Amino acid sequence: MRRNILPRLQGVLKRKFSRVTSTVRIVEVGPRDGLQNERSIVPAAVKVDFINQLSRTGLKCIEVTSFVSPKWVPQMGDNAEVFQAIEKVPGISYPVLVPNVKGLESAMKVGVKEIAVFTSASEGFSQKNTNGSIQQVINRTKDVINVAKDHSIKIRGYISCVVGCPYDGYVKPSAVAKLCETLLSLGCYEISLGDTIGVGTTNLMKDMLKAVLVVAPSDKLGIHCHDTYGQALVNVCTALESGITVVDSAVSGLGGCPYAKGASGNVATEDLVYMLQGLGVRTDVDLNSLIEVGQFISKTINKPTNSKVNSALFKNLNP
Ligand SMILES: CC(C)(COP(=O)([O-])OP(=O)([O-])OC[C@H]1O[C@@H](n2cnc3c(N)ncnc32)[C@H](O)[C@@H]1OP(=O)([O-])[O-])[C@@H](O)C(=O)NCCC(=O)NCCSC(=O)C[C@@](C)(O)CC(=O)[O-]
């Protein structure tokens, strides 16, 4: 007679991850990080439909676009149109990525209430992604933060390349910690630690987090893992075990940075939610609705989903 092993397995997982939080806040980055690297321009109406569908899944934070230079990232050139057209559901935040005061001013014109500023722990990526050294980008970011604070706009911070850089290689944990301290002191309410090229392993993550947690409490941190080497979920677990309770992800595993060649998408939101459910962690996100949105965007941009959970569940539901 076959015994149902799931309850026992969940018990083992709970004991193993006993230090893991009981709730996780997911920051969905599919519409921004997920689409920014798409070669063919996705029509604004599709982006709006995509974001509105995501708003109905239970997600509480959806990064919707970026107000960067359209010369650098043409895909996000419709930022104002998209932001204005989406339904703003009460209780959901809709942050946008902003590189400079010019971007912030454009974002404010359309009523943006939350922004994300972005920096890199490695010089090579800083130059390629934002055309400036780490220090120049910090100076630029300071100006953005000062204006944002004057207008009561919430500010999240990103640090890219927290374990490895496509141009400089290994990144020292001390460099990440130093930048994290700076961004928090400038006024970011939370720092998202980005494994931009998905090279992180458990030990690299642990070393980096150990250094960062000396300068920042875990409730000021989020984790942002790309899945290039298939390590994203493991790295998320490592972060959860360190006390982090905020995880960035993209439905369908969309994404990549135009200035990090070869890097694959983010950890898929469907896979993340499924894993968290297995750990008994609350997300308030409805997995079935996510599967539908993942199918919608994959079909629309004509790419197979990168979410294993989406592939498996969709096949089960539609044999
Ligand atoms: C930072 C800059 C602007 C410097 O770019 P620059 O070329 O040094 O800037 P500039 O001030 O010399 O301006 C050049 C032109 O761009 C215009 N411009 C300048 N700024 C803006 C703006 N905000 N909105 C609209 N237009 C703008 C500006 O007006 C000018 O136009 P022109 O006079 O030639 O006609 C540029 O390098 C840039 O936009 N970079 C963004 C690149 C990007 O978006 N990368 C992907 C996002 S980061 C990421 O994905 C990583 C993350 C966050 O997900 C975490 C992780 O995974 O690690």
Short mmCIF file of C-alpha atoms and ligand atoms in Angstrom, two decimals:
data_model
loop_
_atom_site.label_atom_id
_atom_site.label_comp_id
_atom_site.label_asym_id
_atom_site.label_seq_id
_atom_site.Cartn_x
_atom_site.Cartn_y
_atom_site.Cartn_z
CA MET A 1 0.00 0.00 0.00
CA ARG A 2 1.43 3.42 -1.00
CA ARG A 3 1.52 5.92 1.85
CA ASN A 4 1.06 9.63 1.31
CA ILE A 5 4.51 11.01 2.06
CA LEU A 6 3.65 14.70 1.51
CA PRO A 7 2.63 15.56 5.10
CA ARG A 8 5.78 13.84 6.42
CA LEU A 9 7.93 15.60 3.83
CA GLN A 10 6.42 18.98 4.75
CA GLY A 11 7.16 18.23 8.42
CA VAL A 12 10.80 17.51 7.58
CA LEU A 13 11.06 20.66 5.46
CA LYS A 14 9.51 22.78 8.23
CA ARG A 15 12.00 21.44 10.78
CA LYS A 16 14.90 21.94 8.36
CA PHE A 17 13.84 25.51 7.60
CA SER A 18 12.59 26.25 11.08
CA ARG A 19 14.27 29.65 11.04
CA VAL A 20 12.37 30.64 7.91
CA THR A 21 9.79 33.40 8.17
CA SER A 22 6.05 32.65 8.15
CA THR A 23 5.29 35.22 5.42
CA VAL A 24 7.18 36.48 2.38
CA ARG A 25 6.54 39.66 0.42
CA ILE A 26 7.06 39.06 -3.29
CA VAL A 27 8.17 41.92 -5.54
CA GLU A 28 7.05 41.01 -9.04
CA VAL A 29 9.52 42.44 -11.56
CA GLY A 30 8.20 40.74 -14.72
CA PRO A 31 6.83 43.85 -16.46
CA ARG A 32 10.14 45.72 -15.99
CA ASP A 33 13.09 43.34 -15.56
CA GLY A 34 11.18 40.66 -17.42
CA LEU A 35 10.42 42.63 -20.56
CA GLN A 36 13.27 45.17 -20.74
CA ASN A 37 15.50 42.74 -22.64
CA GLU A 38 12.91 41.72 -25.25
CA ARG A 39 14.14 42.57 -28.74
CA SER A 40 10.76 43.18 -30.36
CA ILE A 41 8.87 45.99 -28.76
CA VAL A 42 5.94 44.65 -26.76
CA PRO A 43 2.97 46.98 -27.40
CA ALA A 44 2.03 49.21 -24.46
CA ALA A 45 -1.51 47.76 -24.47
CA VAL A 46 -0.10 44.26 -23.90
CA LYS A 47 2.06 45.50 -21.02
CA VAL A 48 -0.98 47.18 -19.47
CA ASP A 49 -3.08 44.03 -19.82
CA PHE A 50 -0.20 41.97 -18.33
CA ILE A 51 0.15 44.28 -15.31
CA ASN A 52 -3.62 44.41 -14.74
CA GLN A 53 -3.73 40.61 -14.75
CA LEU A 54 -0.85 40.48 -12.24
CA SER A 55 -2.79 42.88 -10.02
CA ARG A 56 -5.50 40.20 -9.72
CA THR A 57 -3.20 37.43 -8.45
CA GLY A 58 -2.75 38.65 -4.89
CA LEU A 59 0.69 40.21 -5.52
CA LYS A 60 1.17 43.35 -3.43
CA CYS A 61 4.10 44.94 -5.27
CA ILE A 62 4.58 45.04 -9.05
CA GLU A 63 7.51 46.90 -10.62
CA VAL A 64 5.87 48.13 -13.78
CA THR A 65 8.41 49.95 -15.95
CA SER A 66 11.56 52.05 -15.94
CA PHE A 67 12.11 55.71 -16.65
CA VAL A 68 15.59 55.16 -18.08
CA SER A 69 16.94 56.59 -21.31
CA PRO A 70 15.04 55.08 -24.28
CA LYS A 71 18.35 55.24 -26.16
CA TRP A 72 19.67 52.68 -23.70
CA VAL A 73 16.55 50.54 -23.25
CA PRO A 74 14.06 51.17 -26.09
CA GLN A 75 11.63 48.53 -24.74
CA MET A 76 10.80 50.81 -21.78
CA GLY A 77 10.25 53.90 -23.96
CA ASP A 78 6.49 53.71 -23.38
CA ASN A 79 6.94 54.10 -19.58
CA ALA A 80 4.60 57.08 -19.09
CA GLU A 81 1.87 55.61 -21.31
CA VAL A 82 1.99 52.26 -19.47
CA PHE A 83 2.08 53.76 -16.00
CA GLN A 84 -0.87 56.04 -16.73
CA ALA A 85 -3.00 53.30 -18.26
CA ILE A 86 -2.68 50.57 -15.61
CA GLU A 87 -5.35 50.09 -12.97
CA LYS A 88 -3.92 51.18 -9.62
CA VAL A 89 -5.48 48.73 -7.21
CA PRO A 90 -5.57 50.04 -3.63
CA GLY A 91 -3.12 48.12 -1.44
CA ILE A 92 -0.77 47.31 -4.33
CA SER A 93 2.37 49.37 -4.93
CA TYR A 94 3.58 50.02 -8.48
CA PRO A 95 7.23 51.12 -8.28
CA VAL A 96 9.28 52.15 -11.34
CA LEU A 97 13.04 52.10 -11.91
CA VAL A 98 14.69 55.52 -12.10
CA PRO A 99 18.36 56.29 -12.96
CA ASN A 100 18.51 60.09 -12.67
CA VAL A 101 16.54 63.24 -11.86
CA LYS A 102 15.34 63.46 -15.47
CA GLY A 103 13.73 60.04 -15.10
CA LEU A 104 12.29 60.93 -11.72
CA GLU A 105 10.72 64.13 -13.07
CA SER A 106 9.05 62.20 -15.90
CA ALA A 107 7.82 59.60 -13.40
CA MET A 108 6.43 62.26 -11.06
CA LYS A 109 4.52 63.88 -13.94
CA VAL A 110 2.43 60.71 -14.26
CA GLY A 111 1.89 60.28 -10.53
CA VAL A 112 4.48 57.65 -9.55
CA LYS A 113 4.50 57.14 -5.77
CA GLU A 114 7.42 54.71 -5.42
CA ILE A 115 10.72 54.39 -7.26
CA ALA A 116 13.67 52.02 -7.32
CA VAL A 117 17.18 53.42 -7.72
CA PHE A 118 19.92 51.11 -8.97
CA THR A 119 23.64 50.74 -8.41
CA SER A 120 26.25 48.05 -8.85
CA ALA A 121 28.83 46.56 -6.48
CA SER A 122 31.22 46.15 -9.42
CA GLU A 123 32.85 48.93 -11.45
CA GLY A 124 32.60 47.09 -14.77
CA PHE A 125 28.83 46.65 -14.60
CA SER A 126 28.33 50.17 -13.27
CA GLN A 127 30.05 51.58 -16.36
CA LYS A 128 28.26 49.35 -18.85
CA ASN A 129 24.79 49.63 -17.31
CA THR A 130 24.72 53.24 -16.21
CA ASN A 131 27.66 54.92 -17.95
CA GLY A 132 29.39 55.93 -14.72
CA SER A 133 31.65 54.69 -11.94
CA ILE A 134 30.10 53.41 -8.71
CA GLN A 135 30.83 56.78 -7.07
CA GLN A 136 29.35 58.77 -9.98
CA VAL A 137 26.20 56.66 -9.82
CA ILE A 138 25.96 57.16 -6.05
CA ASN A 139 26.20 60.93 -6.60
CA ARG A 140 23.49 60.77 -9.27
CA THR A 141 21.39 58.60 -6.97
CA LYS A 142 21.78 61.08 -4.10
CA ASP A 143 20.24 63.78 -6.29
CA VAL A 144 17.35 61.47 -7.20
CA ILE A 145 16.75 60.53 -3.56
CA ASN A 146 16.79 64.15 -2.40
CA VAL A 147 14.12 65.17 -4.91
CA ALA A 148 12.09 62.02 -4.22
CA LYS A 149 12.15 62.66 -0.46
CA ASP A 150 10.92 66.23 -1.01
CA HIS A 151 7.89 64.75 -2.79
CA SER A 152 7.30 61.95 -0.25
CA ILE A 153 8.09 59.28 -2.81
CA LYS A 154 9.16 55.91 -1.40
CA ILE A 155 12.60 54.75 -2.50
CA ARG A 156 13.80 51.17 -2.88
CA GLY A 157 17.44 50.49 -3.78
CA TYR A 158 19.02 47.81 -5.95
CA ILE A 159 22.57 46.58 -5.81
CA SER A 160 23.56 44.55 -8.86
CA CYS A 161 26.33 41.98 -9.14
CA VAL A 162 26.33 41.06 -5.46
CA VAL A 163 28.35 37.89 -6.03
CA GLY A 164 29.68 38.12 -9.57
CA CYS A 165 30.02 40.56 -12.46
CA PRO A 166 30.06 39.75 -16.19
CA TYR A 167 33.01 42.13 -16.64
CA ASP A 168 35.00 42.02 -13.35
CA GLY A 169 34.34 38.46 -12.12
CA TYR A 170 34.07 37.71 -8.39
CA VAL A 171 32.70 40.57 -6.28
CA LYS A 172 33.85 41.00 -2.68
CA PRO A 173 31.13 40.83 0.02
CA SER A 174 32.70 43.93 1.65
CA ALA A 175 31.95 45.97 -1.52
CA VAL A 176 28.27 44.95 -1.34
CA ALA A 177 28.07 45.73 2.38
CA LYS A 178 29.63 49.18 1.89
CA LEU A 179 27.20 50.11 -0.88
CA CYS A 180 24.25 48.75 1.09
CA GLU A 181 25.18 50.91 4.07
CA THR A 182 25.45 53.97 1.81
CA LEU A 183 22.05 53.41 0.14
CA LEU A 184 20.30 52.88 3.47
CA SER A 185 21.89 56.00 4.93
CA LEU A 186 20.70 57.99 1.90
CA GLY A 187 17.09 56.98 2.60
CA CYS A 188 16.21 53.76 0.77
CA TYR A 189 13.65 51.84 2.81
CA GLU A 190 14.94 48.49 1.53
CA ILE A 191 17.82 47.16 -0.54
CA SER A 192 17.34 44.40 -3.08
CA LEU A 193 20.51 42.33 -3.47
CA GLY A 194 20.81 41.28 -7.11
CA ASP A 195 22.62 38.22 -8.40
CA THR A 196 22.38 39.81 -11.84
CA ILE A 197 24.04 36.99 -13.78
CA GLY A 198 22.83 34.12 -11.62
CA VAL A 199 26.27 32.78 -10.70
CA GLY A 200 25.58 32.61 -6.97
CA THR A 201 26.01 29.37 -5.05
CA THR A 202 24.94 28.67 -1.49
CA ASN A 203 28.36 29.46 -0.05
CA LEU A 204 28.86 32.62 -2.11
CA MET A 205 25.42 33.83 -1.00
CA LYS A 206 26.12 33.00 2.63
CA ASP A 207 29.43 34.91 2.58
CA MET A 208 27.84 37.94 0.93
CA LEU A 209 24.83 37.95 3.30
CA LYS A 210 27.06 37.55 6.34
CA ALA A 211 28.91 40.76 5.40
CA VAL A 212 25.73 42.67 4.53
CA LEU A 213 23.90 41.64 7.70
CA VAL A 214 26.62 43.34 9.75
CA VAL A 215 25.55 46.71 8.32
CA ALA A 216 21.85 46.13 7.63
CA PRO A 217 19.08 44.33 9.51
CA SER A 218 17.40 41.53 7.55
CA ASP A 219 14.10 43.44 7.43
CA LYS A 220 15.78 46.09 5.25
CA LEU A 221 16.87 43.55 2.65
CA GLY A 222 15.40 41.71 -0.29
CA ILE A 223 16.93 39.12 -2.61
CA HIS A 224 16.85 39.19 -6.42
CA CYS A 225 18.11 36.03 -8.11
CA HIS A 226 18.53 35.31 -11.78
CA ASP A 227 18.50 31.63 -12.66
CA THR A 228 21.29 31.31 -15.22
CA TYR A 229 22.93 28.38 -13.42
CA GLY A 230 19.70 26.94 -11.99
CA GLN A 231 20.60 28.07 -8.47
CA ALA A 232 17.98 30.77 -7.94
CA LEU A 233 15.56 28.84 -5.68
CA VAL A 234 18.43 27.46 -3.59
CA ASN A 235 19.85 30.95 -3.23
CA VAL A 236 16.44 32.28 -2.22
CA CYS A 237 16.30 29.58 0.48
CA THR A 238 19.73 30.63 1.72
CA ALA A 239 18.49 34.21 1.98
CA LEU A 240 15.32 33.10 3.81
CA GLU A 241 17.44 31.17 6.29
CA SER A 242 19.38 34.40 6.92
CA GLY A 243 16.13 36.11 7.90
CA ILE A 244 15.31 37.89 4.63
CA THR A 245 11.57 38.01 3.93
CA VAL A 246 11.36 39.91 0.63
CA VAL A 247 11.97 38.12 -2.67
CA ASP A 248 11.95 39.56 -6.20
CA SER A 249 10.75 37.30 -8.99
CA ALA A 250 9.25 37.43 -12.48
CA VAL A 251 6.28 35.44 -13.66
CA SER A 252 7.28 32.84 -16.25
CA GLY A 253 10.93 33.38 -15.28
CA LEU A 254 11.09 36.31 -17.70
CA GLY A 255 13.99 38.62 -17.78
CA GLY A 256 17.57 39.59 -18.03
CA CYS A 257 19.55 42.77 -18.24
CA PRO A 258 20.56 44.16 -21.65
CA TYR A 259 23.98 44.95 -20.15
CA ALA A 260 24.60 41.48 -18.68
CA LYS A 261 24.97 39.32 -21.78
CA GLY A 262 24.10 35.64 -21.34
CA ALA A 263 22.27 36.15 -18.06
CA SER A 264 18.93 34.40 -17.99
CA GLY A 265 15.65 35.39 -16.40
CA ASN A 266 14.67 35.89 -12.79
CA VAL A 267 13.47 33.13 -10.56
CA ALA A 268 9.94 32.37 -11.79
CA THR A 269 7.20 33.68 -9.50
CA GLU A 270 5.21 30.45 -10.00
CA ASP A 271 8.20 28.34 -8.85
CA LEU A 272 8.81 30.63 -5.89
CA VAL A 273 5.18 30.54 -4.74
CA TYR A 274 5.05 26.74 -5.09
CA MET A 275 8.25 26.37 -3.06
CA LEU A 276 7.01 28.76 -0.37
CA GLN A 277 3.68 26.94 -0.16
CA GLY A 278 5.63 23.72 0.40
CA LEU A 279 7.46 25.40 3.26
CA GLY A 280 4.19 26.59 4.78
CA VAL A 281 5.15 30.23 4.10
CA ARG A 282 2.27 32.63 3.39
CA THR A 283 2.43 34.82 0.26
CA ASP A 284 -1.27 35.62 -0.35
CA VAL A 285 -0.64 34.92 -4.04
CA ASP A 286 -3.00 32.61 -5.94
CA LEU A 287 -0.90 30.10 -7.85
CA ASN A 288 -3.60 29.20 -10.38
CA SER A 289 -4.06 32.86 -11.34
CA LEU A 290 -0.29 33.20 -11.74
CA ILE A 291 -0.21 30.18 -14.03
CA GLU A 292 -2.79 31.89 -16.27
CA VAL A 293 -0.81 35.15 -16.40
CA GLY A 294 2.42 33.26 -17.08
CA GLN A 295 0.75 31.44 -19.98
CA PHE A 296 -0.62 34.73 -21.30
CA ILE A 297 2.72 36.55 -21.38
CA SER A 298 4.72 33.58 -22.70
CA LYS A 299 2.28 33.08 -25.56
CA THR A 300 2.11 36.81 -26.29
CA ILE A 301 5.86 37.26 -26.57
CA ASN A 302 6.13 33.85 -28.22
CA LYS A 303 8.56 32.30 -25.75
CA PRO A 304 8.24 29.07 -23.81
CA THR A 305 7.81 29.61 -20.10
CA ASN A 306 10.91 29.29 -17.94
CA SER A 307 8.76 28.18 -15.01
CA LYS A 308 8.90 24.46 -14.33
CA VAL A 309 5.85 24.75 -12.07
CA ASN A 310 3.90 26.53 -14.80
CA SER A 311 4.76 23.85 -17.37
CA ALA A 312 3.87 21.02 -14.99
CA LEU A 313 0.65 22.47 -13.59
CA PHE A 314 -0.60 23.71 -16.96
CA LYS A 315 -0.13 20.23 -18.43
CA ASN A 316 -1.97 18.69 -15.45
CA LEU A 317 -4.85 21.14 -15.76
CA ASN A 318 -5.03 20.77 -19.56
CA PRO A 319 -4.10 17.12 -20.28
C1 LIG B 1 21.87 56.26 -16.56
C2 LIG B 1 21.78 56.70 -18.00
C3 LIG B 1 20.57 57.60 -18.22
C4 LIG B 1 23.04 57.48 -18.32
O1 LIG B 1 23.17 57.60 -19.72
P1 LIG B 1 24.04 58.74 -20.41
O2 LIG B 1 24.04 58.47 -21.89
O3 LIG B 1 25.33 58.87 -19.71
O4 LIG B 1 23.12 60.00 -20.03
P2 LIG B 1 23.06 61.43 -20.56
O5 LIG B 1 22.61 62.25 -19.39
O6 LIG B 1 24.34 61.81 -21.26
O7 LIG B 1 21.88 61.38 -21.63
C5 LIG B 1 21.98 60.76 -22.90
C6 LIG B 1 20.64 60.90 -23.61
O8 LIG B 1 19.65 60.15 -22.90
C7 LIG B 1 18.61 61.02 -22.41
N1 LIG B 1 18.24 60.61 -21.09
C8 LIG B 1 19.04 60.50 -20.01
N2 LIG B 1 18.34 60.05 -18.96
C9 LIG B 1 17.07 59.89 -19.39
C10 LIG B 1 15.89 59.45 -18.75
N3 LIG B 1 15.86 59.08 -17.47
N4 LIG B 1 14.75 59.39 -19.47
C11 LIG B 1 14.74 59.75 -20.78
N5 LIG B 1 15.84 60.16 -21.45
C12 LIG B 1 16.99 60.24 -20.75
C13 LIG B 1 19.23 62.41 -22.43
O9 LIG B 1 18.24 63.39 -22.52
C14 LIG B 1 20.13 62.33 -23.63
O10 LIG B 1 19.35 62.47 -24.79
P3 LIG B 1 19.92 63.33 -26.06
O11 LIG B 1 20.31 64.64 -25.52
O12 LIG B 1 21.09 62.52 -26.56
O13 LIG B 1 18.75 63.34 -27.00
C15 LIG B 1 21.69 55.48 -18.95
O14 LIG B 1 22.89 54.77 -18.82
C16 LIG B 1 20.54 54.57 -18.67
O15 LIG B 1 19.40 54.91 -18.88
N6 LIG B 1 20.85 53.34 -18.19
C17 LIG B 1 19.83 52.39 -17.80
C18 LIG B 1 20.19 51.02 -18.23
C19 LIG B 1 19.13 50.07 -17.78
O16 LIG B 1 17.96 50.39 -17.70
N7 LIG B 1 19.54 48.82 -17.44
C20 LIG B 1 18.64 47.81 -16.98
C21 LIG B 1 18.09 48.07 -15.62
S1 LIG B 1 19.19 47.60 -14.30
C22 LIG B 1 18.87 45.93 -14.06
O17 LIG B 1 18.18 45.34 -14.83
C23 LIG B 1 19.44 45.25 -12.85
C24 LIG B 1 18.38 45.02 -11.74
C25 LIG B 1 17.87 46.36 -11.20
O18 LIG B 1 17.25 44.35 -12.26
C26 LIG B 1 18.95 44.20 -10.57
C27 LIG B 1 19.83 43.04 -11.00
O19 LIG B 1 19.35 42.06 -11.61
O20 LIG B 1 21.03 43.14 -10.72
#
